[in-house]
Amino acid sequence: MSASTKVRVAVTQQEPVWLDLHATVEKTCRLIAEAAGNGAQLITFPECWIPGYPAWIWCRPVDIGLFTTYLKNSLSYDSEHMRRICNAAAQHKITVVLGFSERDGNSLYIGQCTIDSTGKLVMRRRKMKPTHMERTVFGDSSGRSLLNVVDLPIGKVGALACWEHIQPLLKYHTMIQGEEIHVSAWPVLHPHMGGESLWGMSQEGTLPSIMREIYRDELTGTPGGMGASQVYALESASFVLLTTAVLGPSCVEKMNLSPPWDALGGGASAVIAPDGRRLTEPLPANEEGIVYADLDMDAILSCRHFVDACGHYSRPDLLWLGVDTREKTQHRQEGQADTTINGPEVIPGPVEEESTEYYRF
């Protein structure tokens, strides 16, 4: 638990400079400075904030020209652009949780990282499995991406991206790392489009306070609901910082979007308390801004007194989770090659299996 019982957070609802790495990094640094100037200790950014979510994939599966531009404008860890963001975090003494298209060589991944208030990269991960059409652009992650919670002076901060919030095992593994503040990163979220379009990709399917009239929200008086981010807050008894982007005309033009994916707006950023209630007033869906909230960290203790799904409200003697956090790379050398001309005599014998490092929760 954080030494301080109050933590001020800033949740962005902004439009990236689409397909422009340099300009979006510049905007990122400006937003970091703005949030810190307003007293925030943590600022969050949406899924693929840099250089913007590749929305064209839902209109057509292949666009080689756009993909090439997207690749060239994606962010690498070992780059001057990443160093600029880290320096901005250090200069303004604020923790940054960043969503971006990660470039590693000629491959892309849906990346998230946490930069602490000294400018140090303390967590880096990739989305475990890109969703549906996202696989035309992005690759999978490996074991290291499961280590997605980091202990900071403000509390234990974790992150997942988009539909990872409907992956039960992944969610539980994130929660059991002691997470207290969860960054729920999404792209733009539009209202349901009707017909056969997937409910779970809409605002109604993912957000609190708009899905269906289960109860009346105490703060806003608007219809309440049990969307993915709100369910995560209830299950984990942690604060959820729901972070989304805004889609404007420039994205429609640059990515040549067609209906219904050319709908403007999609912003729906919010802060959700450990008991599931919404703590912030919504911004208009097409409006850029930053949503601020002061988190009372003691609220986590109150909620977990009732329900601690990773503690007293669990049955590890009956149900448990196994996790392999080893990083699997494309090149692994097995054993040592013999360099003599004829080599030693080979004597058949038992083969020892490679030891594994599995963690049981």
CSV table of C-alpha atoms in Angstrom, one decimal:
chain,number,residue,atom,x,y,z
A,1,MET,CA,0.0,0.0,0.0
A,2,SER,CA,1.2,3.5,-0.8
A,3,ALA,CA,2.7,5.4,2.1
A,4,SER,CA,0.4,8.3,1.2
A,5,THR,CA,-3.3,7.8,1.5
A,6,LYS,CA,-4.0,10.3,-1.3
A,7,VAL,CA,-2.8,10.0,-4.9
A,8,ARG,CA,-3.8,12.5,-7.6
A,9,VAL,CA,-4.1,11.0,-11.1
A,10,ALA,CA,-4.6,12.4,-14.6
A,11,VAL,CA,-6.4,10.3,-17.2
A,12,THR,CA,-6.0,11.7,-20.7
A,13,GLN,CA,-8.8,11.9,-23.3
A,14,GLN,CA,-6.8,13.2,-26.3
A,15,GLU,CA,-6.4,12.8,-30.0
A,16,PRO,CA,-2.9,11.8,-31.2
A,17,VAL,CA,-1.3,13.4,-34.2
A,18,TRP,CA,-2.2,10.5,-36.3
A,19,LEU,CA,0.7,8.6,-38.0
A,20,ASP,CA,3.2,11.2,-36.8
A,21,LEU,CA,5.7,9.8,-34.2
A,22,HIS,CA,7.5,13.1,-33.6
A,23,ALA,CA,4.5,15.3,-33.3
A,24,THR,CA,2.7,12.8,-30.9
A,25,VAL,CA,5.8,12.6,-28.7
A,26,GLU,CA,5.8,16.4,-28.6
A,27,LYS,CA,2.2,16.4,-27.5
A,28,THR,CA,2.9,13.6,-25.0
A,29,CYS,CA,5.5,15.7,-23.3
A,30,ARG,CA,3.2,18.8,-23.2
A,31,LEU,CA,0.5,16.7,-21.6
A,32,ILE,CA,2.9,15.4,-19.0
A,33,ALA,CA,3.9,18.9,-18.1
A,34,GLU,CA,0.3,20.0,-17.9
A,35,ALA,CA,-0.8,17.2,-15.6
A,36,ALA,CA,2.2,17.7,-13.3
A,37,GLY,CA,1.4,21.4,-13.2
A,38,ASN,CA,-2.1,20.5,-11.9
A,39,GLY,CA,-0.6,18.4,-9.1
A,40,ALA,CA,-0.9,14.9,-10.7
A,41,GLN,CA,1.4,12.2,-9.6
A,42,LEU,CA,0.4,9.8,-12.4
A,43,ILE,CA,-0.7,10.3,-16.0
A,44,THR,CA,-2.1,7.7,-18.3
A,45,PHE,CA,-2.4,7.3,-22.1
A,46,PRO,CA,-4.6,5.1,-24.2
A,47,GLU,CA,-3.9,2.0,-26.3
A,48,CYS,CA,-1.5,2.8,-29.2
A,49,TRP,CA,-1.5,6.5,-28.3
A,50,ILE,CA,1.7,6.7,-30.3
A,51,PRO,CA,1.2,7.1,-33.3
A,52,GLY,CA,-2.6,6.5,-32.9
A,53,TYR,CA,-4.6,3.3,-33.1
A,54,PRO,CA,-4.5,1.7,-36.7
A,55,ALA,CA,-8.3,2.0,-37.2
A,56,TRP,CA,-8.1,1.2,-40.9
A,57,ILE,CA,-7.8,-2.5,-40.0
A,58,TRP,CA,-11.5,-2.7,-39.3
A,59,CYS,CA,-12.3,-1.3,-42.8
A,60,ARG,CA,-9.9,-3.5,-44.9
A,61,PRO,CA,-7.5,-6.2,-43.8
A,62,VAL,CA,-4.5,-5.1,-46.0
A,63,ASP,CA,-3.2,-1.6,-46.7
A,64,ILE,CA,0.5,-1.9,-47.4
A,65,GLY,CA,1.1,1.8,-47.8
A,66,LEU,CA,-0.5,2.7,-44.5
A,67,PHE,CA,1.2,-0.1,-42.7
A,68,THR,CA,4.6,1.1,-43.9
A,69,THR,CA,3.9,4.6,-42.7
A,70,TYR,CA,2.6,3.2,-39.4
A,71,LEU,CA,5.8,1.0,-38.9
A,72,LYS,CA,8.1,4.0,-39.6
A,73,ASN,CA,6.2,6.1,-37.0
A,74,SER,CA,6.0,3.5,-34.3
A,75,LEU,CA,8.0,3.9,-31.1
A,76,SER,CA,11.2,1.9,-30.2
A,77,TYR,CA,12.5,1.7,-26.7
A,78,ASP,CA,16.0,2.4,-27.8
A,79,SER,CA,15.2,5.8,-29.4
A,80,GLU,CA,15.6,9.5,-28.8
A,81,HIS,CA,11.8,9.8,-28.8
A,82,MET,CA,11.5,7.4,-25.8
A,83,ARG,CA,14.3,9.2,-24.0
A,84,ARG,CA,12.4,12.4,-24.5
A,85,ILE,CA,9.4,11.0,-22.8
A,86,CYS,CA,11.5,9.6,-19.9
A,87,ASN,CA,13.2,12.9,-19.5
A,88,ALA,CA,9.8,14.7,-19.3
A,89,ALA,CA,8.7,12.3,-16.6
A,90,ALA,CA,11.9,13.0,-14.6
A,91,GLN,CA,11.7,16.8,-15.2
A,92,HIS,CA,8.2,17.0,-13.9
A,93,LYS,CA,8.5,14.3,-11.3
A,94,ILE,CA,5.5,12.3,-12.5
A,95,THR,CA,4.8,8.7,-13.2
A,96,VAL,CA,3.8,7.9,-16.8
A,97,VAL,CA,1.9,4.9,-18.1
A,98,LEU,CA,2.2,5.0,-21.8
A,99,GLY,CA,0.4,3.0,-24.6
A,100,PHE,CA,2.1,2.8,-27.9
A,101,SER,CA,2.8,0.8,-31.0
A,102,GLU,CA,6.1,-0.7,-30.2
A,103,ARG,CA,8.6,-1.2,-33.0
A,104,ASP,CA,11.1,-4.0,-32.6
A,105,GLY,CA,13.1,-4.3,-35.8
A,106,ASN,CA,10.5,-4.8,-38.5
A,107,SER,CA,7.8,-6.1,-36.2
A,108,LEU,CA,5.1,-4.3,-34.2
A,109,TYR,CA,3.5,-5.0,-30.9
A,110,ILE,CA,0.8,-3.3,-28.8
A,111,GLY,CA,3.1,-1.9,-26.1
A,112,GLN,CA,2.6,-0.5,-22.6
A,113,CYS,CA,5.3,0.8,-20.3
A,114,THR,CA,5.5,2.5,-16.9
A,115,ILE,CA,8.1,5.3,-16.4
A,116,ASP,CA,8.6,6.4,-12.8
A,117,SER,CA,9.0,9.9,-11.5
A,118,THR,CA,12.8,9.7,-11.9
A,119,GLY,CA,12.5,8.9,-15.6
A,120,LYS,CA,13.3,5.2,-15.3
A,121,LEU,CA,11.5,2.6,-17.3
A,122,VAL,CA,10.2,0.2,-14.6
A,123,MET,CA,7.7,-1.9,-16.5
A,124,ARG,CA,7.4,-2.8,-20.2
A,125,ARG,CA,4.9,-5.2,-21.7
A,126,ARG,CA,3.1,-6.2,-24.9
A,127,LYS,CA,-0.5,-7.1,-25.4
A,128,MET,CA,-0.7,-10.9,-24.9
A,129,LYS,CA,-2.8,-11.6,-28.0
A,130,PRO,CA,-3.8,-8.9,-30.4
A,131,THR,CA,-7.6,-8.9,-31.0
A,132,HIS,CA,-9.0,-10.2,-34.3
A,133,MET,CA,-8.0,-7.8,-37.1
A,134,GLU,CA,-5.2,-6.3,-35.0
A,135,ARG,CA,-3.2,-9.5,-35.9
A,136,THR,CA,-2.7,-8.1,-39.4
A,137,VAL,CA,-0.4,-5.5,-37.8
A,138,PHE,CA,0.8,-6.7,-34.4
A,139,GLY,CA,2.5,-9.7,-33.0
A,140,ASP,CA,2.0,-11.7,-29.7
A,141,SER,CA,3.9,-11.1,-26.5
A,142,SER,CA,5.9,-13.6,-24.3
A,143,GLY,CA,6.3,-14.4,-20.6
A,144,ARG,CA,7.9,-11.2,-19.5
A,145,SER,CA,4.7,-9.3,-20.4
A,146,LEU,CA,2.9,-11.0,-17.5
A,147,LEU,CA,5.0,-9.0,-15.0
A,148,ASN,CA,2.8,-6.0,-15.5
A,149,VAL,CA,2.5,-4.5,-12.0
A,150,VAL,CA,5.2,-2.4,-10.4
A,151,ASP,CA,5.6,-1.1,-6.8
A,152,LEU,CA,5.9,2.7,-6.8
A,153,PRO,CA,5.8,5.3,-4.0
A,154,ILE,CA,2.2,6.1,-5.1
A,155,GLY,CA,1.2,2.4,-4.9
A,156,LYS,CA,1.3,-0.8,-7.0
A,157,VAL,CA,0.4,0.2,-10.5
A,158,GLY,CA,-0.5,-2.2,-13.3
A,159,ALA,CA,-1.8,-2.1,-16.8
A,160,LEU,CA,-3.7,-4.1,-19.4
A,161,ALA,CA,-4.9,-3.1,-22.9
A,162,CYS,CA,-8.4,-3.2,-24.4
A,163,TRP,CA,-9.9,-6.8,-24.6
A,164,GLU,CA,-7.3,-8.1,-22.2
A,165,HIS,CA,-10.0,-7.1,-19.7
A,166,ILE,CA,-12.1,-10.1,-20.7
A,167,GLN,CA,-9.2,-12.6,-20.3
A,168,PRO,CA,-10.0,-14.1,-16.8
A,169,LEU,CA,-6.6,-15.8,-16.2
A,170,LEU,CA,-4.7,-12.7,-17.3
A,171,LYS,CA,-6.8,-10.5,-15.1
A,172,TYR,CA,-6.3,-12.7,-12.1
A,173,HIS,CA,-2.6,-12.8,-12.6
A,174,THR,CA,-2.5,-9.0,-12.7
A,175,MET,CA,-4.6,-8.7,-9.6
A,176,ILE,CA,-2.6,-11.2,-7.6
A,177,GLN,CA,0.5,-9.1,-8.0
A,178,GLY,CA,-1.0,-6.8,-5.4
A,179,GLU,CA,-2.2,-4.2,-7.9
A,180,GLU,CA,-3.8,-1.1,-6.4
A,181,ILE,CA,-4.1,1.3,-9.3
A,182,HIS,CA,-5.0,-0.3,-12.7
A,183,VAL,CA,-4.6,1.5,-16.0
A,184,SER,CA,-7.2,0.2,-18.4
A,185,ALA,CA,-6.1,1.4,-21.9
A,186,TRP,CA,-8.5,1.4,-24.8
A,187,PRO,CA,-8.6,3.2,-28.2
A,188,VAL,CA,-11.7,5.2,-29.1
A,189,LEU,CA,-15.0,3.7,-27.9
A,190,HIS,CA,-18.1,4.5,-29.9
A,191,PRO,CA,-21.7,3.7,-29.0
A,192,HIS,CA,-23.0,0.4,-30.3
A,193,MET,CA,-23.5,0.6,-34.1
A,194,GLY,CA,-26.5,-1.7,-34.2
A,195,GLY,CA,-27.0,-4.9,-36.2
A,196,GLU,CA,-24.4,-7.6,-35.9
A,197,SER,CA,-21.6,-5.4,-34.7
A,198,LEU,CA,-20.0,-6.7,-31.6
A,199,TRP,CA,-21.5,-5.3,-28.3
A,200,GLY,CA,-18.3,-5.8,-26.4
A,201,MET,CA,-16.4,-3.3,-28.7
A,202,SER,CA,-18.8,-0.5,-27.9
A,203,GLN,CA,-19.1,2.0,-25.1
A,204,GLU,CA,-22.0,0.2,-23.7
A,205,GLY,CA,-20.1,-3.1,-23.5
A,206,THR,CA,-17.0,-1.7,-21.9
A,207,LEU,CA,-17.8,1.4,-19.8
A,208,PRO,CA,-19.5,2.0,-16.5
A,209,SER,CA,-22.7,4.1,-16.1
A,210,ILE,CA,-24.0,3.6,-19.6
A,211,MET,CA,-24.6,-0.1,-20.3
A,212,ARG,CA,-28.0,-0.7,-18.8
A,213,GLU,CA,-30.1,0.6,-16.0
A,214,ILE,CA,-29.0,-1.7,-13.1
A,215,TYR,CA,-28.8,1.2,-10.7
A,216,ARG,CA,-28.5,5.0,-10.7
A,217,ASP,CA,-25.0,6.4,-10.4
A,218,GLU,CA,-24.7,8.3,-7.2
A,219,LEU,CA,-22.5,11.1,-8.6
A,220,THR,CA,-24.0,11.9,-12.0
A,221,GLY,CA,-27.5,10.6,-11.9
A,222,THR,CA,-27.0,8.8,-15.2
A,223,PRO,CA,-27.9,5.2,-15.9
A,224,GLY,CA,-25.4,2.8,-14.4
A,225,GLY,CA,-24.0,-0.4,-15.8
A,226,MET,CA,-21.5,-3.2,-15.4
A,227,GLY,CA,-19.0,-2.7,-18.2
A,228,ALA,CA,-15.5,-4.4,-18.4
A,229,SER,CA,-13.7,-1.6,-16.6
A,230,GLN,CA,-16.2,-1.4,-13.8
A,231,VAL,CA,-16.2,-5.2,-13.4
A,232,TYR,CA,-12.4,-5.1,-13.1
A,233,ALA,CA,-12.6,-2.6,-10.3
A,234,LEU,CA,-15.1,-4.8,-8.5
A,235,GLU,CA,-13.1,-8.0,-9.0
A,236,SER,CA,-9.8,-6.4,-8.0
A,237,ALA,CA,-11.0,-3.9,-5.4
A,238,SER,CA,-8.5,-1.4,-7.1
A,239,PHE,CA,-8.9,2.0,-8.7
A,240,VAL,CA,-9.3,1.7,-12.5
A,241,LEU,CA,-8.1,4.5,-14.7
A,242,LEU,CA,-10.1,4.0,-17.9
A,243,THR,CA,-8.1,5.8,-20.7
A,244,THR,CA,-9.4,6.4,-24.2
A,245,ALA,CA,-8.5,8.5,-27.3
A,246,VAL,CA,-10.6,10.8,-29.5
A,247,LEU,CA,-11.0,10.3,-33.2
A,248,GLY,CA,-11.3,13.4,-35.4
A,249,PRO,CA,-11.6,14.2,-39.1
A,250,SER,CA,-7.8,14.0,-39.6
A,251,CYS,CA,-7.8,10.3,-38.8
A,252,VAL,CA,-10.7,9.6,-41.1
A,253,GLU,CA,-8.8,11.4,-43.9
A,254,LYS,CA,-5.4,9.9,-43.3
A,255,MET,CA,-6.6,6.3,-42.8
A,256,ASN,CA,-9.4,6.5,-45.4
A,257,LEU,CA,-12.0,5.2,-42.9
A,258,SER,CA,-15.4,4.1,-44.1
A,259,PRO,CA,-18.7,3.8,-42.2
A,260,PRO,CA,-19.3,2.9,-39.4
A,261,TRP,CA,-15.6,3.2,-38.4
A,262,ASP,CA,-15.4,6.9,-39.5
A,263,ALA,CA,-17.6,8.0,-36.6
A,264,LEU,CA,-16.1,11.0,-34.8
A,265,GLY,CA,-15.5,11.1,-31.1
A,266,GLY,CA,-15.1,8.0,-29.1
A,267,GLY,CA,-13.7,9.6,-25.9
A,268,ALA,CA,-14.9,8.0,-22.7
A,269,SER,CA,-12.1,8.4,-20.1
A,270,ALA,CA,-13.0,7.9,-16.5
A,271,VAL,CA,-11.8,7.0,-13.0
A,272,ILE,CA,-13.6,4.1,-11.2
A,273,ALA,CA,-13.4,3.4,-7.5
A,274,PRO,CA,-12.6,0.0,-5.9
A,275,ASP,CA,-16.3,-0.5,-5.2
A,276,GLY,CA,-17.3,0.1,-8.8
A,277,ARG,CA,-18.7,3.6,-8.6
A,278,ARG,CA,-17.6,6.3,-11.1
A,279,LEU,CA,-15.6,9.1,-9.5
A,280,THR,CA,-15.4,11.5,-12.4
A,281,GLU,CA,-17.8,13.5,-14.6
A,282,PRO,CA,-17.6,12.4,-18.3
A,283,LEU,CA,-16.1,14.7,-20.9
A,284,PRO,CA,-18.0,15.1,-24.2
A,285,ALA,CA,-17.0,12.2,-26.5
A,286,ASN,CA,-15.5,14.5,-29.1
A,287,GLU,CA,-13.7,16.7,-26.6
A,288,GLU,CA,-10.0,16.6,-25.7
A,289,GLY,CA,-9.2,17.0,-22.0
A,290,ILE,CA,-7.6,15.4,-18.9
A,291,VAL,CA,-9.8,13.8,-16.2
A,292,TYR,CA,-8.4,14.3,-12.7
A,293,ALA,CA,-9.2,12.4,-9.5
A,294,ASP,CA,-7.8,12.3,-6.0
A,295,LEU,CA,-7.6,8.6,-5.0
A,296,ASP,CA,-8.2,7.7,-1.3
A,297,MET,CA,-6.0,4.6,-1.1
A,298,ASP,CA,-7.7,3.6,2.2
A,299,ALA,CA,-10.8,2.8,0.1
A,300,ILE,CA,-8.9,-0.3,-1.2
A,301,LEU,CA,-8.6,-1.6,2.4
A,302,SER,CA,-12.3,-1.1,3.0
A,303,CYS,CA,-13.3,-3.0,-0.1
A,304,ARG,CA,-10.9,-5.8,0.4
A,305,HIS,CA,-12.1,-6.2,4.0
A,306,PHE,CA,-15.3,-7.5,2.3
A,307,VAL,CA,-14.0,-9.1,-0.8
A,308,ASP,CA,-10.3,-10.0,-1.5
A,309,ALA,CA,-10.4,-12.3,-4.5
A,310,CYS,CA,-6.6,-12.9,-4.2
A,311,GLY,CA,-6.7,-13.4,-0.4
A,312,HIS,CA,-9.3,-14.4,2.1
A,313,TYR,CA,-12.1,-14.6,-0.5
A,314,SER,CA,-10.4,-17.4,-2.5
A,315,ARG,CA,-9.8,-21.2,-2.2
A,316,PRO,CA,-6.3,-22.0,-3.4
A,317,ASP,CA,-6.7,-25.5,-2.1
A,318,LEU,CA,-9.3,-26.0,-4.8
A,319,LEU,CA,-8.5,-23.5,-7.6
A,320,TRP,CA,-5.1,-22.0,-8.5
A,321,LEU,CA,-3.3,-20.4,-11.4
A,322,GLY,CA,-0.1,-21.6,-13.0
A,323,VAL,CA,2.1,-19.0,-14.8
A,324,ASP,CA,5.3,-19.2,-16.9
A,325,THR,CA,7.0,-15.8,-17.0
A,326,ARG,CA,10.0,-16.8,-19.0
A,327,GLU,CA,10.6,-14.8,-22.2
A,328,LYS,CA,10.6,-17.0,-25.3
A,329,THR,CA,12.8,-15.6,-28.1
A,330,GLN,CA,13.2,-16.6,-31.7
A,331,HIS,CA,16.8,-17.8,-31.1
A,332,ARG,CA,17.7,-20.2,-28.3
A,333,GLN,CA,20.8,-22.3,-28.3
A,334,GLU,CA,20.4,-25.8,-26.8
A,335,GLY,CA,23.6,-27.4,-25.4
A,336,GLN,CA,27.2,-26.9,-26.5
A,337,ALA,CA,28.4,-27.9,-30.0
A,338,ASP,CA,31.6,-30.0,-30.1
A,339,THR,CA,34.4,-28.4,-32.2
A,340,THR,CA,36.7,-31.4,-32.6
A,341,ILE,CA,37.0,-33.0,-36.1
A,342,ASN,CA,35.5,-36.4,-35.2
A,343,GLY,CA,33.8,-35.5,-32.0
A,344,PRO,CA,33.6,-37.6,-28.8
A,345,GLU,CA,32.0,-41.0,-28.7
A,346,VAL,CA,28.3,-40.7,-28.1
A,347,ILE,CA,27.0,-42.9,-25.3
A,348,PRO,CA,23.2,-43.2,-25.2
A,349,GLY,CA,21.7,-42.3,-21.9
A,350,PRO,CA,18.8,-40.6,-20.2
A,351,VAL,CA,18.0,-37.1,-21.4
A,352,GLU,CA,17.5,-34.6,-18.7
A,353,GLU,CA,14.6,-32.2,-19.2
A,354,GLU,CA,15.3,-28.5,-19.1
A,355,SER,CA,14.3,-27.1,-15.7
A,356,THR,CA,11.4,-24.8,-15.7
A,357,GLU,CA,10.5,-21.8,-13.6
A,358,TYR,CA,6.8,-21.9,-13.1
A,359,TYR,CA,5.0,-19.9,-10.5
A,360,ARG,CA,1.8,-21.1,-8.8
A,361,PHE,CA,-0.6,-18.5,-7.4
